[in-house]
Tab-separated table of C-alpha atoms and ligand atoms in Angstrom:
chain	number	residue	atom	x	y	z
A	1	MET	CA	-17.113	-11.180	16.607
A	2	SER	CA	-18.790	-8.066	18.030
A	3	GLU	CA	-16.039	-5.994	19.639
A	4	ARG	CA	-14.649	-2.895	17.930
A	5	VAL	CA	-10.868	-2.736	17.558
A	6	PHE	CA	-8.729	0.225	16.490
A	7	ILE	CA	-4.911	0.119	16.262
A	8	SER	CA	-2.290	2.605	15.066
A	9	PRO	CA	1.424	3.460	15.169
A	10	ALA	CA	2.691	5.189	18.326
A	11	LYS	CA	3.856	8.298	16.435
A	12	TYR	CA	3.448	9.698	12.914
A	13	VAL	CA	5.634	12.587	11.704
A	14	GLN	CA	5.340	14.188	8.259
A	15	GLY	CA	7.043	17.254	6.758
A	16	LYS	CA	9.494	18.744	4.299
A	17	ASN	CA	13.128	17.760	5.062
A	18	VAL	CA	12.061	16.050	8.301
A	19	ILE	CA	14.652	13.320	7.580
A	20	ASP	CA	17.247	15.716	8.993
A	21	ARG	CA	15.464	15.427	12.370
A	22	LEU	CA	15.253	11.622	12.305
A	23	GLY	CA	17.915	11.279	15.028
A	24	THR	CA	15.917	13.492	17.409
A	25	TYR	CA	12.779	11.400	16.863
A	26	VAL	CA	14.462	7.986	17.207
A	27	SER	CA	16.767	8.771	20.152
A	28	PRO	CA	14.137	7.768	22.787
A	29	ILE	CA	13.791	4.395	20.990
A	30	GLY	CA	17.418	3.159	21.062
A	31	ASP	CA	21.075	3.847	20.261
A	32	VAL	CA	21.949	1.040	17.797
A	33	ALA	CA	19.854	0.786	14.645
A	34	LEU	CA	19.627	-2.057	12.167
A	35	VAL	CA	18.901	-0.060	9.007
A	36	ILE	CA	17.341	-1.958	6.076
A	37	ALA	CA	17.414	-0.214	2.698
A	38	ASP	CA	18.306	-1.044	-0.893
A	39	ASP	CA	21.356	0.513	-2.591
A	40	VAL	CA	19.437	3.113	-4.575
A	41	VAL	CA	17.521	4.483	-1.581
A	42	TRP	CA	20.527	4.336	0.724
A	43	LYS	CA	22.625	6.412	-1.669
A	44	ILE	CA	19.973	9.147	-1.543
A	45	VAL	CA	19.599	9.339	2.254
A	46	GLU	CA	22.808	7.878	3.715
A	47	GLU	CA	24.642	11.139	4.451
A	48	ARG	CA	21.675	12.835	6.072
A	49	VAL	CA	20.741	9.806	8.192
A	50	HIS	CA	24.356	9.474	9.366
A	51	ALA	CA	24.529	13.195	10.231
A	52	SER	CA	21.326	13.232	12.245
A	53	PHE	CA	22.096	9.908	13.974
A	54	SER	CA	25.662	10.809	14.928
A	55	ALA	CA	24.437	14.096	16.429
A	56	GLU	CA	22.415	11.918	18.859
A	57	GLY	CA	25.118	9.229	19.317
A	58	ILE	CA	23.109	6.553	17.462
A	59	LYS	CA	25.099	3.789	15.711
A	60	ILE	CA	24.073	2.157	12.429
A	61	GLU	CA	24.310	-1.500	11.413
A	62	LYS	CA	23.399	-1.550	7.717
A	63	ALA	CA	21.580	-4.420	5.934
A	64	ASP	CA	21.048	-4.430	2.166
A	65	PHE	CA	17.522	-5.179	0.987
A	66	SER	CA	17.514	-7.373	-2.092
A	67	GLY	CA	14.039	-6.575	-3.490
A	68	GLU	CA	11.437	-9.100	-2.289
A	69	ALA	CA	9.533	-9.203	1.018
A	70	SER	CA	9.937	-12.978	1.285
A	71	LYS	CA	10.495	-15.425	4.128
A	72	HIS	CA	14.056	-16.042	2.894
A	73	GLU	CA	14.906	-12.351	2.833
A	74	VAL	CA	13.637	-11.874	6.398
A	75	GLU	CA	15.684	-14.886	7.583
A	76	ARG	CA	18.795	-13.712	5.737
A	77	ILE	CA	18.741	-10.223	7.271
A	78	ALA	CA	17.845	-11.545	10.726
A	79	ALA	CA	20.824	-13.947	10.604
A	80	GLN	CA	23.132	-11.085	9.609
A	81	ALA	CA	21.980	-8.877	12.486
A	82	LYS	CA	21.860	-11.554	15.164
A	83	ASP	CA	24.969	-10.599	17.115
A	84	ALA	CA	25.143	-6.894	16.293
A	85	GLY	CA	23.474	-5.720	19.524
A	86	VAL	CA	20.817	-3.698	17.715
A	87	LYS	CA	18.189	-1.904	19.819
A	88	PHE	CA	15.708	-1.188	17.051
A	89	VAL	CA	15.092	-1.899	13.367
A	90	MET	CA	14.571	0.845	10.803
A	91	GLY	CA	13.276	0.331	7.252
A	92	VAL	CA	13.933	3.059	4.681
A	93	GLY	CA	12.356	2.783	1.223
A	94	GLY	CA	9.232	1.373	-0.440
A	95	GLY	CA	6.505	-0.987	0.781
A	96	LYS	CA	8.470	-4.237	0.463
A	97	THR	CA	11.508	-2.851	2.321
A	98	LEU	CA	9.224	-1.591	5.079
A	99	ASP	CA	7.341	-4.896	5.322
A	100	THR	CA	10.686	-6.702	5.611
A	101	ALA	CA	11.833	-4.321	8.374
A	102	LYS	CA	8.640	-5.046	10.346
A	103	ALA	CA	9.151	-8.798	9.992
A	104	VAL	CA	12.821	-8.599	11.070
A	105	SER	CA	11.923	-6.454	14.106
A	106	ASP	CA	9.308	-9.059	15.044
A	107	GLU	CA	11.932	-11.849	14.877
A	108	PHE	CA	13.966	-9.966	17.513
A	109	HIS	CA	10.992	-8.469	19.437
A	110	LEU	CA	12.506	-5.030	18.859
A	111	PRO	CA	10.909	-1.625	18.166
A	112	VAL	CA	10.586	-0.652	14.499
A	113	VAL	CA	10.942	2.720	12.785
A	114	ILE	CA	9.480	3.139	9.308
A	115	VAL	CA	10.776	5.770	6.856
A	116	PRO	CA	8.908	5.600	3.527
A	117	THR	CA	10.766	7.336	0.696
A	118	ILE	CA	7.908	6.848	-1.755
A	119	ALA	CA	4.179	7.195	-0.993
A	120	SER	CA	3.369	4.130	-3.076
A	121	THR	CA	1.386	1.980	-0.610
A	122	ASP	CA	-0.342	2.186	2.756
A	123	ALA	CA	2.074	-0.361	4.276
A	124	PRO	CA	3.957	2.035	6.606
A	125	THR	CA	1.599	2.402	9.581
A	126	SER	CA	0.176	-1.122	9.872
A	127	ALA	CA	0.998	-4.021	12.216
A	128	LEU	CA	1.232	-6.475	9.334
A	129	SER	CA	3.454	-7.384	6.394
A	130	VAL	CA	2.512	-8.868	3.056
A	131	ILE	CA	4.802	-11.830	2.446
A	132	TYR	CA	5.551	-12.914	-1.132
A	133	SER	CA	7.439	-15.884	-2.553
A	134	ASP	CA	10.945	-15.179	-3.914
A	135	GLU	CA	9.203	-14.972	-7.317
A	136	GLY	CA	6.769	-12.264	-6.164
A	137	ILE	CA	3.615	-14.377	-5.742
A	138	PHE	CA	1.384	-13.385	-2.795
A	139	GLU	CA	1.775	-15.915	0.033
A	140	SER	CA	0.275	-14.538	3.221
A	141	TYR	CA	-0.312	-11.656	5.592
A	142	ARG	CA	1.976	-11.761	8.621
A	143	PHE	CA	0.421	-10.075	11.662
A	144	TYR	CA	2.323	-8.513	14.575
A	145	ASN	CA	1.453	-7.664	18.165
A	146	LYS	CA	1.976	-3.963	17.641
A	147	ASN	CA	2.210	-1.226	15.017
A	148	PRO	CA	5.454	0.640	14.244
A	149	ASP	CA	6.893	2.812	17.027
A	150	LEU	CA	7.517	5.679	14.630
A	151	VAL	CA	6.543	6.432	11.031
A	152	LEU	CA	8.459	9.397	9.612
A	153	VAL	CA	7.645	10.751	6.144
A	154	ASP	CA	9.796	13.385	4.443
A	155	THR	CA	7.553	15.037	1.841
A	156	LYS	CA	10.545	16.510	0.005
A	157	LEU	CA	11.894	12.991	-0.605
A	158	ILE	CA	8.423	11.835	-1.698
A	159	SER	CA	8.145	14.743	-4.150
A	160	GLU	CA	11.396	13.660	-5.808
A	161	ALA	CA	10.383	10.004	-6.286
A	162	PRO	CA	8.903	8.858	-9.610
A	163	ALA	CA	5.319	10.064	-10.158
A	164	ARG	CA	4.256	6.541	-11.117
A	165	PHE	CA	4.849	5.354	-7.531
A	166	PHE	CA	2.930	8.311	-6.141
A	167	ALA	CA	-0.040	7.526	-8.406
A	168	SER	CA	0.156	3.914	-7.215
A	169	GLY	CA	-0.110	5.125	-3.619
A	170	ILE	CA	-3.198	7.135	-4.520
A	171	ALA	CA	-4.747	4.002	-6.051
A	172	ASP	CA	-3.964	1.947	-2.943
A	173	ALA	CA	-5.492	4.707	-0.799
A	174	LEU	CA	-8.550	5.091	-3.032
A	175	ALA	CA	-9.355	1.418	-2.453
A	176	THR	CA	-9.615	2.080	1.292
A	177	TRP	CA	-13.087	3.616	1.513
A	178	VAL	CA	-14.452	1.326	-1.221
A	179	GLU	CA	-13.345	-1.703	0.815
A	180	VAL	CA	-14.134	-0.346	4.298
A	181	ARG	CA	-17.723	0.576	3.420
A	182	SER	CA	-18.362	-2.936	2.126
A	183	VAL	CA	-16.899	-4.473	5.301
A	184	ILE	CA	-19.195	-2.212	7.351
A	185	ALA	CA	-22.244	-3.042	5.224
A	186	PHE	CA	-21.525	-6.787	5.215
A	187	GLY	CA	-20.690	-6.966	8.932
A	188	GLY	CA	-17.195	-8.321	8.314
A	189	THR	CA	-14.060	-8.125	10.439
A	190	THR	CA	-10.949	-6.017	9.883
A	191	MET	CA	-7.191	-6.576	9.718
A	192	ALA	CA	-7.108	-5.380	13.356
A	193	GLY	CA	-9.231	-8.388	14.335
A	194	GLY	CA	-12.581	-6.825	15.198
A	195	ARG	CA	-15.436	-4.709	13.898
A	196	PRO	CA	-14.688	-1.282	12.361
A	197	THR	CA	-14.875	1.683	14.768
A	198	ILE	CA	-16.583	4.993	13.957
A	199	ALA	CA	-13.034	6.423	13.945
A	200	ALA	CA	-11.872	4.040	11.208
A	201	GLU	CA	-15.011	4.717	9.166
A	202	ALA	CA	-14.495	8.501	9.409
A	203	ILE	CA	-10.804	8.216	8.503
A	204	ALA	CA	-11.456	5.991	5.482
A	205	LYS	CA	-14.224	8.254	4.198
A	206	ARG	CA	-12.077	11.383	4.589
A	207	CYS	CA	-9.219	9.575	2.822
A	208	GLU	CA	-11.295	9.285	-0.350
A	209	GLU	CA	-12.492	12.909	-0.140
A	210	VAL	CA	-8.915	14.204	0.156
A	211	LEU	CA	-7.820	12.120	-2.854
A	212	PHE	CA	-10.610	13.337	-5.127
A	213	GLU	CA	-10.096	16.940	-3.906
A	214	HIS	CA	-6.303	17.117	-4.164
A	215	GLY	CA	-5.065	13.984	-5.971
A	216	ARG	CA	-4.655	15.486	-9.432
A	217	LEU	CA	-2.836	18.593	-8.104
A	218	ALA	CA	-0.607	16.460	-5.910
A	219	TYR	CA	0.270	14.300	-8.934
A	220	GLU	CA	1.235	17.481	-10.816
A	221	SER	CA	3.347	18.556	-7.812
A	222	VAL	CA	5.293	15.281	-7.854
A	223	GLN	CA	5.891	15.599	-11.579
A	224	ALA	CA	7.324	19.074	-10.939
A	225	LYS	CA	9.195	17.719	-7.858
A	226	VAL	CA	7.776	20.417	-5.576
A	227	VAL	CA	6.185	20.261	-2.120
A	228	THR	CA	2.732	21.883	-2.060
A	229	PRO	CA	-0.277	21.863	0.313
A	230	ALA	CA	-1.954	19.458	-2.147
A	231	LEU	CA	1.031	17.115	-1.951
A	232	GLU	CA	1.129	17.269	1.872
A	233	ALA	CA	-2.593	16.426	2.013
A	234	VAL	CA	-2.301	13.479	-0.372
A	235	VAL	CA	0.846	12.085	1.261
A	236	GLU	CA	-1.123	12.020	4.517
A	237	ALA	CA	-4.063	10.359	2.740
A	238	ASN	CA	-1.831	7.766	1.034
A	239	THR	CA	0.083	6.943	4.183
A	240	LEU	CA	-1.774	7.730	7.421
A	241	LEU	CA	-5.465	7.865	6.446
A	242	SER	CA	-5.272	4.887	4.125
A	243	GLY	CA	-3.045	2.943	6.550
A	244	LEU	CA	-5.334	3.429	9.558
A	245	GLY	CA	-8.411	3.069	7.378
A	246	PHE	CA	-7.596	-0.257	5.755
A	247	GLU	CA	-6.174	-1.833	8.898
A	248	SER	CA	-8.930	-0.930	11.340
A	249	GLY	CA	-11.675	-0.594	8.718
A	250	GLY	CA	-10.949	-3.741	6.715
A	251	LEU	CA	-9.939	-4.960	3.275
A	252	ALA	CA	-12.437	-6.583	0.920
A	253	ALA	CA	-12.567	-7.493	-2.776
A	254	ALA	CA	-10.133	-4.984	-4.340
A	255	HIS	CA	-7.121	-6.375	-2.460
A	256	ALA	CA	-8.229	-10.005	-2.813
A	257	ILE	CA	-8.433	-9.480	-6.586
A	258	HIS	CA	-4.975	-7.863	-6.488
A	259	ASN	CA	-3.704	-10.987	-4.760
A	260	GLY	CA	-5.473	-13.092	-7.373
A	261	PHE	CA	-3.624	-11.257	-10.164
A	262	THR	CA	-0.255	-12.144	-8.612
A	263	ALA	CA	-1.145	-15.827	-9.207
A	264	LEU	CA	-0.911	-15.284	-12.989
A	265	GLU	CA	2.322	-15.439	-14.947
A	266	GLY	CA	3.681	-12.818	-17.316
A	267	ASP	CA	3.994	-9.062	-17.507
A	268	ILE	CA	1.431	-8.348	-14.788
A	269	HIS	CA	4.322	-8.779	-12.311
A	270	HIS	CA	5.851	-5.561	-13.675
A	271	LEU	CA	2.890	-3.596	-12.354
A	272	THR	CA	3.066	-1.944	-8.922
A	273	HIS	CA	0.861	-2.996	-6.008
A	274	GLY	CA	-1.263	0.142	-6.428
A	275	GLU	CA	-1.701	-0.383	-10.168
A	276	LYS	CA	-3.125	-3.849	-9.600
A	277	VAL	CA	-5.257	-2.499	-6.741
A	278	ALA	CA	-6.622	0.236	-9.070
A	279	PHE	CA	-8.017	-2.348	-11.449
A	280	GLY	CA	-9.082	-4.513	-8.475
A	281	THR	CA	-11.084	-1.547	-7.168
A	282	LEU	CA	-12.900	-1.196	-10.491
A	283	VAL	CA	-13.672	-4.915	-10.305
A	284	GLN	CA	-15.067	-4.516	-6.787
A	285	LEU	CA	-17.230	-1.603	-7.986
A	286	ALA	CA	-18.463	-3.842	-10.827
A	287	LEU	CA	-19.397	-6.518	-8.250
A	288	GLU	CA	-21.579	-3.946	-6.483
A	289	GLU	CA	-24.544	-1.957	-7.669
A	290	HIS	CA	-23.491	1.604	-8.534
A	291	PRO	CA	-24.834	4.233	-10.929
A	292	GLN	CA	-22.793	4.615	-14.116
A	293	GLU	CA	-21.585	8.138	-13.176
A	294	GLU	CA	-20.207	6.807	-9.895
A	295	ILE	CA	-18.085	4.166	-11.635
A	296	GLU	CA	-16.966	6.630	-14.311
A	297	ARG	CA	-15.782	9.029	-11.605
A	298	TYR	CA	-13.197	6.437	-10.569
A	299	ILE	CA	-12.235	5.479	-14.149
A	300	SER	CA	-11.682	9.137	-15.067
A	301	PHE	CA	-9.565	9.772	-11.965
A	302	TYR	CA	-7.376	6.722	-12.591
A	303	MET	CA	-6.906	7.700	-16.244
A	304	ASP	CA	-5.765	11.211	-15.226
A	305	LEU	CA	-3.121	9.606	-12.997
A	306	GLY	CA	-1.909	7.165	-15.659
A	307	LEU	CA	-3.309	4.175	-13.752
A	308	PRO	CA	-4.604	0.993	-15.432
A	309	VAL	CA	-8.340	0.731	-16.114
A	310	THR	CA	-8.549	-2.110	-18.678
A	311	LEU	CA	-7.289	-5.674	-18.967
A	312	GLU	CA	-4.904	-4.460	-21.650
A	313	ASP	CA	-3.495	-1.911	-19.172
A	314	VAL	CA	-2.797	-4.720	-16.677
A	315	LYS	CA	-1.088	-6.737	-19.442
A	316	LEU	CA	-3.943	-9.248	-19.706
A	317	LYS	CA	-5.361	-8.306	-23.083
A	318	ASP	CA	-5.164	-11.871	-24.359
A	319	ALA	CA	-6.111	-13.592	-21.113
A	320	SER	CA	-8.525	-16.503	-21.545
A	321	ARG	CA	-11.687	-17.019	-19.490
A	322	GLU	CA	-9.696	-19.799	-17.823
A	323	ASP	CA	-6.976	-17.344	-16.723
A	324	ILE	CA	-9.563	-14.864	-15.481
A	325	LEU	CA	-11.264	-17.648	-13.563
A	326	LYS	CA	-7.892	-18.524	-12.027
A	327	VAL	CA	-7.771	-14.980	-10.635
A	328	GLY	CA	-11.326	-15.476	-9.358
A	329	HIS	CA	-10.359	-18.687	-7.574
A	330	ALA	CA	-7.251	-17.128	-5.978
A	331	ALA	CA	-9.280	-14.044	-4.941
A	332	THR	CA	-11.917	-16.205	-3.242
A	333	ALA	CA	-9.464	-18.637	-1.589
A	334	GLU	CA	-10.179	-19.469	2.037
A	335	GLY	CA	-9.049	-16.668	4.359
A	336	GLU	CA	-9.022	-14.039	1.593
A	337	THR	CA	-10.300	-10.570	2.548
A	338	ILE	CA	-13.065	-10.734	-0.072
A	339	HIS	CA	-15.077	-12.768	2.465
A	340	SER	CA	-15.106	-9.757	4.864
A	341	GLY	CA	-17.210	-7.779	2.433
A	342	PHE	CA	-18.962	-10.213	0.091
A	343	ASP	CA	-20.697	-13.497	-0.362
A	344	VAL	CA	-19.278	-14.206	-3.806
A	345	THR	CA	-17.997	-17.041	-6.035
A	346	ALA	CA	-14.930	-17.274	-8.299
A	347	ASP	CA	-17.231	-17.237	-11.323
A	348	GLU	CA	-18.881	-13.992	-10.204
A	349	VAL	CA	-15.445	-12.414	-9.688
A	350	ALA	CA	-14.444	-13.497	-13.218
A	351	ASP	CA	-17.610	-11.875	-14.623
A	352	ALA	CA	-16.868	-8.665	-12.716
A	353	ILE	CA	-13.280	-8.584	-14.086
A	354	ILE	CA	-14.603	-8.799	-17.638
A	355	ALA	CA	-17.317	-6.226	-16.863
A	356	ALA	CA	-14.821	-3.744	-15.340
A	357	ASP	CA	-12.688	-3.918	-18.489
A	358	ARG	CA	-15.771	-3.360	-20.633
A	359	TYR	CA	-17.024	-0.397	-18.542
A	360	SER	CA	-13.656	1.357	-18.921
A	361	LYS	CA	-13.539	0.753	-22.658
A	362	ALA	CA	-17.069	2.114	-23.062
A	363	TYR	CA	-16.106	5.232	-21.074
A	364	GLN	CA	-12.983	5.723	-23.214
A	365	ALA	CA	-15.042	5.331	-26.394
A	366	LYS	CA	-17.492	7.961	-25.083
A	367	LEU	CA	-14.589	10.391	-24.483
A	368	LYS	CA	-13.471	10.044	-28.090
A	369	ASN	CA	-16.872	11.046	-29.470
B	401	ZN	ZN1	-2.690	-2.119	-0.550
């Protein structure tokens, strides 16, 4: 495939307390909303969403999200909303809630509004969902004809969410340039179904720069629950730059290895998407040829943000070569994104997993001396 393809949401809005203006932004889209959110998130935003919607005469049909972006969950919510006369679907919450909202809107061919309350993944802006089994094992990417109609990010809400989720979003965003540059170098195709554009390349590259420049300060800001210029910059990197970058620039090994990890049993399922992607990124770097300082720059950054850098950190301290090879096989399964950036075998991925763990341990040992 030789054509360049770039896709994006119709509108992106980001700012402090912007949730109070949600009604103004959604009123051109429709007057009956199917709102998907879990109990915890809904309790935090319910009053303000109701106030801003009722000021614009927008009605709400509420659906509870039960925790997994699975085929069953999408079918359950779609069945509930079937006769409610909804004009658009709105997801409020984390990546899995938002992915479910996109899938439900696709079932009805309705517009979708995405309101992330944590900056933990780059799911919000894309025209795809990651579908898991009810047990949380990666199943497939579900692609849509269009991106969300509106993505609205309240940075005050983000600043009040747990710092661990914010760090996870930074890790997901930091994978973007690492993966995009390998797709470009290898001549692979992107999640948008074409070759990367210059625009996607520039966005992905800038994403990484912003994270290294402001990531540590933004992480401090979230721990103090304050909105700062550093936080605003990194929320945009985590959400918009990473979202546009990965989708139109391509995913490669880091995400395929993440998907491979979900095939294992045990405590690894307690890790966030971004935490698994952080280690997956180190594995991708170990698959490539980089100077030691370059790899240590990533390890150091992850460590400062409390992200996993060793097999022990991803709860795989006692994993056998067989288990690691299982991850390698899942990561190199047919259709996996690793094939957009690499010509690689399961055995080579297994070696890189073991190498990445070793590189991090050597760096940590050096710090102690
Ligand atoms: Zn991701």
